[in-house]
CSV table of C-alpha atoms in Angstrom, one decimal:
chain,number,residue,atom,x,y,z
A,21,UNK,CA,-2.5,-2.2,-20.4
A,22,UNK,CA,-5.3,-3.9,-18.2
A,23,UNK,CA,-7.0,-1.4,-16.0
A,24,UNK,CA,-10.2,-1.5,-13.9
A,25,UNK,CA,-12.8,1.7,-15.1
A,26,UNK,CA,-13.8,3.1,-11.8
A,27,UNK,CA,-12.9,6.4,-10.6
A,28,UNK,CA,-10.9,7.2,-8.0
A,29,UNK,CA,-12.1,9.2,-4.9
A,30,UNK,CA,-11.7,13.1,-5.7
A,31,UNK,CA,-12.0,16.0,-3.5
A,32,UNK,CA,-15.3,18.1,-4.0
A,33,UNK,CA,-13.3,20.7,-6.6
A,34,UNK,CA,-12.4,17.8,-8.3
A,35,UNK,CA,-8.4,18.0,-7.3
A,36,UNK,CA,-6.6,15.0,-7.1
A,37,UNK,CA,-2.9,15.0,-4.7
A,38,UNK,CA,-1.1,13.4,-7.2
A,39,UNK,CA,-1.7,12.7,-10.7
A,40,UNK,CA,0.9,10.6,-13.0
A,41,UNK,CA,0.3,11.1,-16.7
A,42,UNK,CA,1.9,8.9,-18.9
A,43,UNK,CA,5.4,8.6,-17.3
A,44,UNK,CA,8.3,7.3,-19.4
A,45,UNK,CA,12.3,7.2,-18.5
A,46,UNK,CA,14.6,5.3,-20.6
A,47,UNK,CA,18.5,4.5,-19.9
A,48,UNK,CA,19.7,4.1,-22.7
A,49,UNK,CA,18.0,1.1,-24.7
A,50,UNK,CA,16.3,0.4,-21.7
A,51,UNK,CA,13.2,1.7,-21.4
A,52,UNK,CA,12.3,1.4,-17.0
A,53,UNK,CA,9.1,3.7,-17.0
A,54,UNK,CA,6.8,3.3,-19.9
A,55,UNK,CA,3.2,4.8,-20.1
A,56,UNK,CA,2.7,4.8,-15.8
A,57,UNK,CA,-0.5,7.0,-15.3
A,58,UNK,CA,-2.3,7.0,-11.8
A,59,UNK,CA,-4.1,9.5,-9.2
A,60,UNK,CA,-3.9,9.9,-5.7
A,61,UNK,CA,-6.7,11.8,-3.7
A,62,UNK,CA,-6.7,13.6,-0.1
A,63,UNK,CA,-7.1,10.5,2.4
A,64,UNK,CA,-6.1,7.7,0.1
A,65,UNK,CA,-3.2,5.5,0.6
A,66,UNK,CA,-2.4,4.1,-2.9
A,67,UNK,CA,-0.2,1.6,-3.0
A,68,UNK,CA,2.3,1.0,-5.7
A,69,UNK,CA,3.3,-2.8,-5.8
A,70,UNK,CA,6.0,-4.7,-8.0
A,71,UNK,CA,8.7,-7.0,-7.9
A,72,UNK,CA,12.3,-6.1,-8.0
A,73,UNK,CA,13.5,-4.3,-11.3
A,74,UNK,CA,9.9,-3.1,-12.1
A,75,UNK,CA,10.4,0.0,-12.3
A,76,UNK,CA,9.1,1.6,-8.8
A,77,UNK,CA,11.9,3.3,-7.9
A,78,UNK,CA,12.4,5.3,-11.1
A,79,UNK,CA,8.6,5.9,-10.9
A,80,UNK,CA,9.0,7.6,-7.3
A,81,UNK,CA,12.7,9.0,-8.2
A,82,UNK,CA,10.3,11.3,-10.9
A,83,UNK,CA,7.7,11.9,-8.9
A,84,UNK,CA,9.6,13.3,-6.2
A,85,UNK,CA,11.5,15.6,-8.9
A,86,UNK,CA,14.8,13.9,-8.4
A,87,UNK,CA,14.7,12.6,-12.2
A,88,UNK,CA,13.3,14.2,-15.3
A,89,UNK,CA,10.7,12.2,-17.3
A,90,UNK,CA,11.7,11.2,-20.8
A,91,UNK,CA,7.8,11.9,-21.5
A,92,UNK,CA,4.5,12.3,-19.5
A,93,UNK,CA,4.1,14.8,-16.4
A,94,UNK,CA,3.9,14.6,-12.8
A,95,UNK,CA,2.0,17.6,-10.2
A,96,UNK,CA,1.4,17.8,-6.9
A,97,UNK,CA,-1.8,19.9,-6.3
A,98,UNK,CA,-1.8,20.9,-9.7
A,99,UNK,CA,1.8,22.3,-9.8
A,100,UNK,CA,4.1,20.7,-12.0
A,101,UNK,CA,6.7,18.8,-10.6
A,102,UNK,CA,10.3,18.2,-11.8
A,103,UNK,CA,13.7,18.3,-10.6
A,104,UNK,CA,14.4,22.6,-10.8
A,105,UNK,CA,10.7,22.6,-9.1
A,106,UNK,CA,10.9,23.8,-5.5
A,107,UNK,CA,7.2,24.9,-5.2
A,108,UNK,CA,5.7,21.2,-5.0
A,109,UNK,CA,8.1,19.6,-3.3
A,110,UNK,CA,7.3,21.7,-0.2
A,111,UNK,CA,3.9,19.4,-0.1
A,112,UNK,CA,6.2,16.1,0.0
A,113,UNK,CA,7.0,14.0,2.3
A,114,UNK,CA,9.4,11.3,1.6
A,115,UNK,CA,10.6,8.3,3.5
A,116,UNK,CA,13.1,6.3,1.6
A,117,UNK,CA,14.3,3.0,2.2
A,118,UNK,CA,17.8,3.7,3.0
A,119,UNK,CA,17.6,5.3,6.6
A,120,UNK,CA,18.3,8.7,6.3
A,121,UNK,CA,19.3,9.8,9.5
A,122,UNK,CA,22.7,11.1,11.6
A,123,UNK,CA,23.5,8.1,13.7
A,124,UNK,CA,25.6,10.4,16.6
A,125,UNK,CA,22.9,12.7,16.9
A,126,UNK,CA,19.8,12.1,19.4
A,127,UNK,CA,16.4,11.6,17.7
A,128,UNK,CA,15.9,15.7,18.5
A,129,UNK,CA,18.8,16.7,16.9
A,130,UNK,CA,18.0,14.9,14.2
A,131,UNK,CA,14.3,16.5,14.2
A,132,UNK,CA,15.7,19.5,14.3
A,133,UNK,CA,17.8,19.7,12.2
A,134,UNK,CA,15.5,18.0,8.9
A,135,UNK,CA,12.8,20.6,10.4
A,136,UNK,CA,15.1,23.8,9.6
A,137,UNK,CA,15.9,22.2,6.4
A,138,UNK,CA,12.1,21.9,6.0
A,139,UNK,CA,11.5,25.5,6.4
A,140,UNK,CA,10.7,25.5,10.5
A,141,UNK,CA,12.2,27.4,12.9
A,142,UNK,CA,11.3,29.0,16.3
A,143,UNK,CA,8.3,27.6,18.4
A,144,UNK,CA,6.6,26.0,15.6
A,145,UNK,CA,10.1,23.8,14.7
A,146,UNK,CA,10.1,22.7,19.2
A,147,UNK,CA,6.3,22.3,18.6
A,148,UNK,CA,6.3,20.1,15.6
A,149,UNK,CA,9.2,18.1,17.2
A,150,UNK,CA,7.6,17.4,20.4
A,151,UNK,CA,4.5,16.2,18.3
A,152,UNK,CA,6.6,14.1,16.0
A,153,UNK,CA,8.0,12.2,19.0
A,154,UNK,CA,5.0,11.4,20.6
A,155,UNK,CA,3.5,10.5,17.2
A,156,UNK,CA,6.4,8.1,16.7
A,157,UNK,CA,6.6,6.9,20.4
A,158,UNK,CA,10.4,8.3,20.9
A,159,UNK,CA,9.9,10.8,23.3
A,160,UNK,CA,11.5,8.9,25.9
A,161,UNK,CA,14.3,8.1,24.2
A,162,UNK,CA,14.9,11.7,22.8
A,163,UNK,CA,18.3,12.7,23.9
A,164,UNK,CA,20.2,9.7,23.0
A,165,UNK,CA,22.2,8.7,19.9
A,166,UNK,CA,20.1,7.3,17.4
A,167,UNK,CA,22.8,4.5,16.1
A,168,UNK,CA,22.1,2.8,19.9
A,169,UNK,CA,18.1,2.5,18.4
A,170,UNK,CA,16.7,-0.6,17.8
A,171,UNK,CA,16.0,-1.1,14.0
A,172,UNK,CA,12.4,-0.4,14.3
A,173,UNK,CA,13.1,2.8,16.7
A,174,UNK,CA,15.5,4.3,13.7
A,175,UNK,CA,12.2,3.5,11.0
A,176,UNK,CA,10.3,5.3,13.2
A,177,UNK,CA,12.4,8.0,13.5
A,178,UNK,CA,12.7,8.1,9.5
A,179,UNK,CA,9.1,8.6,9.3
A,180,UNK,CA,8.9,11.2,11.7
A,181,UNK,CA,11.4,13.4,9.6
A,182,UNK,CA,8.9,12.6,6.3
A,183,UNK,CA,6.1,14.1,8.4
A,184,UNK,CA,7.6,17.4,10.3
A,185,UNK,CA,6.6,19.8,8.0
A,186,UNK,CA,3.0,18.2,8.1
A,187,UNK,CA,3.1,17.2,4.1
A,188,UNK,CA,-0.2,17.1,2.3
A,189,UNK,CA,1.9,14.0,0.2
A,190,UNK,CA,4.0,11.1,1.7
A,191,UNK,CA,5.8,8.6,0.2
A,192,UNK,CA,6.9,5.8,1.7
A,193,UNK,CA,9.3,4.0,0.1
A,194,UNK,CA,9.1,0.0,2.3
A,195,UNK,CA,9.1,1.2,5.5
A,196,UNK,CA,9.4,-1.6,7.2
A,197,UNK,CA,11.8,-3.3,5.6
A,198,UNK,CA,13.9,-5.2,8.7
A,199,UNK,CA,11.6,-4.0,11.9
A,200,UNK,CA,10.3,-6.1,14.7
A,201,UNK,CA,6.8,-7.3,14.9
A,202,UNK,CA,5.3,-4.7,17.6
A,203,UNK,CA,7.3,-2.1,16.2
A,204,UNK,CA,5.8,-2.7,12.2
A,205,UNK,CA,2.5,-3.2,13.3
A,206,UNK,CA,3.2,0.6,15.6
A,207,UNK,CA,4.3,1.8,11.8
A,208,UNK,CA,1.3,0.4,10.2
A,209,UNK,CA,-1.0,2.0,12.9
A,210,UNK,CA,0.8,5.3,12.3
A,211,UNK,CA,0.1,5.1,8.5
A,212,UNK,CA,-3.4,4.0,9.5
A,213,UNK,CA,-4.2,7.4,11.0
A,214,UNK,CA,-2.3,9.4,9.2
A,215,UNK,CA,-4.6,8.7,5.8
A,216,UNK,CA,-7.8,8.8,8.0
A,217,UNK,CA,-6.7,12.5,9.1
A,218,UNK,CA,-6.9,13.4,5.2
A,219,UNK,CA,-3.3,12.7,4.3
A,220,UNK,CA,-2.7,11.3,1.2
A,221,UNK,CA,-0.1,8.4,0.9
A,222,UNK,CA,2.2,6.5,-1.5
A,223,UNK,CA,3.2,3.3,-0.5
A,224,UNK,CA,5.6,0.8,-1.8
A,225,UNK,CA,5.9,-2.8,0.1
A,226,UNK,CA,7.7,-6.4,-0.2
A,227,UNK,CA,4.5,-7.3,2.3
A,228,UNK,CA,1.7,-8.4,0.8
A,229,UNK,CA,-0.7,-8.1,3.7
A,230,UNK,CA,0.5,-4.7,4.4
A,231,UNK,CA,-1.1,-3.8,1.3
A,232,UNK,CA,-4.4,-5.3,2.0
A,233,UNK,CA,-4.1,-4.0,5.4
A,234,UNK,CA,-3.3,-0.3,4.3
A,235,UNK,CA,-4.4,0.4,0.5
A,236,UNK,CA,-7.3,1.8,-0.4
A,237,UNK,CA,-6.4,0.7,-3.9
A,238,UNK,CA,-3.2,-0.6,-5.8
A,239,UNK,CA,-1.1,-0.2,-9.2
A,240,UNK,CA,1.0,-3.1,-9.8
A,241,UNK,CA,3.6,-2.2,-12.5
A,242,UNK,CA,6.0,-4.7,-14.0
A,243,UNK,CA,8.3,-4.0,-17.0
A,244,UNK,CA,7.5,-0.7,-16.6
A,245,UNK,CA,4.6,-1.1,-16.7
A,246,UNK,CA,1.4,-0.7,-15.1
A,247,UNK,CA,-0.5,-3.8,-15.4
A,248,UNK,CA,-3.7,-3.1,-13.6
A,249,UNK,CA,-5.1,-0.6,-11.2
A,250,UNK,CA,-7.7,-0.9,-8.6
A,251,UNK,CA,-9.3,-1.9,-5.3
A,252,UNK,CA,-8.6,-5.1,-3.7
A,253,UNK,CA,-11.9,-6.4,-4.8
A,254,UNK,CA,-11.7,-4.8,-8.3
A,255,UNK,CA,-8.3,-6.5,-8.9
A,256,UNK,CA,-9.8,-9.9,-7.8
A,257,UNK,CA,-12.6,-9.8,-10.0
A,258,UNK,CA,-10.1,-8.6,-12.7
A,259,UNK,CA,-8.8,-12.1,-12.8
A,260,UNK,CA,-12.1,-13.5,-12.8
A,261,UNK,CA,-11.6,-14.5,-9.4
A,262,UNK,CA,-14.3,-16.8,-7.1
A,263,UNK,CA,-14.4,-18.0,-3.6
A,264,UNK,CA,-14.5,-21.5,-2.2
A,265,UNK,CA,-16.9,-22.9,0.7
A,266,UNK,CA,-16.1,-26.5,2.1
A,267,UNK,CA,-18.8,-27.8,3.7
A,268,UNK,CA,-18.2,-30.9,6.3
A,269,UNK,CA,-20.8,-33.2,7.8
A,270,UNK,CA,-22.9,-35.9,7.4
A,271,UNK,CA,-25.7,-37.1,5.1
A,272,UNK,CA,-26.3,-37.3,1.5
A,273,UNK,CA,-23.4,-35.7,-0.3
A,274,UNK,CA,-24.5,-36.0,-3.1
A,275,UNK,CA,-28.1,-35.1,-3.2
A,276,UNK,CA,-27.1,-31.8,-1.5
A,277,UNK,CA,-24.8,-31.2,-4.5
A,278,UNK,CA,-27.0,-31.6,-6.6
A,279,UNK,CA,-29.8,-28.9,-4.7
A,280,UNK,CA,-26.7,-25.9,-4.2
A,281,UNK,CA,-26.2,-26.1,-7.6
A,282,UNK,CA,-29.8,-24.5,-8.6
A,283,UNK,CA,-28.7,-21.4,-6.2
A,284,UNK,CA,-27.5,-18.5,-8.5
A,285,UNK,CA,-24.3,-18.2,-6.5
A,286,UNK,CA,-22.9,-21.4,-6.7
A,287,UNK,CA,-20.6,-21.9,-10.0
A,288,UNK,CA,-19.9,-25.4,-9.0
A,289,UNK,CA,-20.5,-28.0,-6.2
A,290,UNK,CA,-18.5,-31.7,-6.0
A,291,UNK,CA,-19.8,-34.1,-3.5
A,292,UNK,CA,-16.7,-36.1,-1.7
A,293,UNK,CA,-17.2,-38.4,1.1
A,294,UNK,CA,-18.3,-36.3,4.0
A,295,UNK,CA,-18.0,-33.2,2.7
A,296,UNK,CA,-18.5,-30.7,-0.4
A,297,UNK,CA,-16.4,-28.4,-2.1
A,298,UNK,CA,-18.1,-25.2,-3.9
A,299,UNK,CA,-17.3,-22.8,-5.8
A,300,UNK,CA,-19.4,-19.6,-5.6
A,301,UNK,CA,-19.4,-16.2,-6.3
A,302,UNK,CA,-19.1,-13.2,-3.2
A,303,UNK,CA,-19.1,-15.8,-0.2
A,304,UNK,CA,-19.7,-13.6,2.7
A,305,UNK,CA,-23.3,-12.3,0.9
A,306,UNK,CA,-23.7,-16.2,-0.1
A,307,UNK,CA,-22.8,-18.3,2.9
A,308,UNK,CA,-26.0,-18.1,4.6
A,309,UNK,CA,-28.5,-18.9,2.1
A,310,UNK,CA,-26.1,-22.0,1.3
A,311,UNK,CA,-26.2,-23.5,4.8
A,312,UNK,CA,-29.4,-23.0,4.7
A,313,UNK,CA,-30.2,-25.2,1.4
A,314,UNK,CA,-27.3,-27.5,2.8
A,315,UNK,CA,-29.1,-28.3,6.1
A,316,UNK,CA,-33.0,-28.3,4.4
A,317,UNK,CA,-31.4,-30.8,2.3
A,318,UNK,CA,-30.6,-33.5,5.3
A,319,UNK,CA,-26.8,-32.5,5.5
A,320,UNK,CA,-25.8,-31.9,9.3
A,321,UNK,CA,-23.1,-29.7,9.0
A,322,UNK,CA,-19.6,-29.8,11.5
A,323,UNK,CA,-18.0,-27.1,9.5
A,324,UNK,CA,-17.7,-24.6,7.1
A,325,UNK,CA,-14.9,-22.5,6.1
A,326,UNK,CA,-14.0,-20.0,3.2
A,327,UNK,CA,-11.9,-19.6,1.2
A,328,UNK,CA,-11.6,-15.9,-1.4
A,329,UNK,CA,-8.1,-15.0,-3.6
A,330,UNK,CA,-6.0,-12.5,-2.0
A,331,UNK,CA,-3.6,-9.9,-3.5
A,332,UNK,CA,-1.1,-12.7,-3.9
A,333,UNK,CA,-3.0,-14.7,-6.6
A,334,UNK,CA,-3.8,-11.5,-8.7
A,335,UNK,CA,0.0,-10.2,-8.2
A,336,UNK,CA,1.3,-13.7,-9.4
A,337,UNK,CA,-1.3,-13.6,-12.6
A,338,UNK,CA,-0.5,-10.4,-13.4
A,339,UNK,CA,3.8,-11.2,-13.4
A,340,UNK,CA,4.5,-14.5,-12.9
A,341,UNK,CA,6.9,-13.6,-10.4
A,342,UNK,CA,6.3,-13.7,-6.3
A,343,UNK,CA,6.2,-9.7,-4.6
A,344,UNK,CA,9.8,-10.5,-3.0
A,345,UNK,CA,11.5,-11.8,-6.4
């Protein structure tokens, strides 16, 4: 298994959220979980990224204690986690993708009704439901039944019902599979805050910019598999990635080739009519110091754009299959 060495964020005893240690399920002769280890800490949003038949939903199904683990161990603030566990799932909050709401009753009832099975009665349940309403933007549209909601108003709503009893973990499971623009970007704000007030979060997405919007770092497992583990940047340069700079203008092609080569960034430089096309390493940190060589060296520059990998290229090296497949 191909994994990055740095250390994920840990809270000053030490304690991780989450930690996976070497999960395995089989079914039979199939084996859908094999060796999956990661950590989540307080304020993190990990994000756990595959394509179809990877084996994230058994991954999440034992991690929430809904399936027992062949091998391996999951716990949730250092309690063990498992399906006869009640303890650590009290610190869960999950938001699957199947809606899991009560389409004739309001968004309150509905509140209410996943906060008593949460554990929350009295003031603190009408409390908690207010806040979850306003958190979600439904408070105006509290009383009436949730199957007249728009598609994004009922993922909202599912979210809110992960979040009632204030979980120290939530899981969210594609949450925004089928919403509107201005009501995914809303859920993507929501998650937004929610990690920077300390929660930590498991995400799973079919959107590959949600991920590089959201994730503080990423697991992609395939087969069962996890192939690699890391930050965005980690993962690039796990692949060996590099950036390109395309450089348009007039002058001496060329001759300015030839000068941006002898900078220590630049891996490569090839002169075409007009303009050149480089290959460099880190081209935020390098850009300057190359238009500056460019334009000492006679080249009057129109234009100058960048180019880095993305999540994409180290997803499709790493399975040979798109996120959506």
């Amino acid at each position: 298994m191909t994994q990055t060495a740095t250390e994920p964020t840990r809270t000053a005893d030490g304690q991780h959220v989450l930690v996976v240690e070497g999960l395995v399920r089989r079914f039979g002769d199939l084996t859908a979980v094999d060796g999956v280890s990661f950590t989540i800490a307080p304020g993190e949003t990990y994000g756990l990224l595959g394509p179809n038949g990877a084996g994230k939903t058994t991954t999440i199904s034992m991690i929430c204690g809904l399936l027992e683990p062949d091998d391996g161990s999951v716990t949730v603030l250092g309690q063990q986690m498992g399906p006869r566990k009640v303890a650590p799932k009290r610190h869960l909050g999950l938001v699957p993708q199947d809606l899991a709401i009560y389409p004739d009753l309001s968004a309150r009832e509905n509140l209410n009704f996943f906060g008593k099975l949460q554990g929350l009665t009295g003031t603190e349940l009408k409390t908690r439901v207010g806040e979850v309403l306003e958190l979600t933007g439904l408070s105006d549209r509290a009383k009436g039944p949730t199957k007249e909601f728009s598609g994004g108003m009922k993922r909202r709503l599912n979210i809110g019902i992960g979040l009632l009893h204030k979980p120290t973990l939530l899981i969210l499971d594609e949450p925004t599979v089928g919403v509107d623009p201005q009501s995914r970007n809303a859920i993507l704000e929501s998650v937004e805050n929610l990690s920077g007030e300390g929660m930590a979060v498991l995400y799973t997405t079919h959107y590959m910019e949600e991920a590089e919007r959201l994730c503080d770092r990423i697991g992609i497992i395939d087969s069962g598999t996890l192939q690699a583990e890391g930050t965005r940047d980690e993962l690039i340069r796990l692949i060996g990635g590099v950036d390109n700079i395309a450089l348009t203008g007039s002058g001496d092609t060329v001759a300015v080739a030839e000068a941006l080569r002898a900078l220590p960034s630049v891996a490569q430089a090839d002169a075409e009519r007009g303009s050149l096309r480089l290959t460099v390493h880190d081209a935020p940190t390098a850009v300057a110091q190359i238009v500056t060589a460019a334009t000492s060296s006679g080249m009057q520059l129109s234009d100058v754009q960048i180019s880095r990998p993305n999540l994409e290229s180290v997803f499709l090296h790493l399975t040979g299959k798109a996120l959506r497949d």
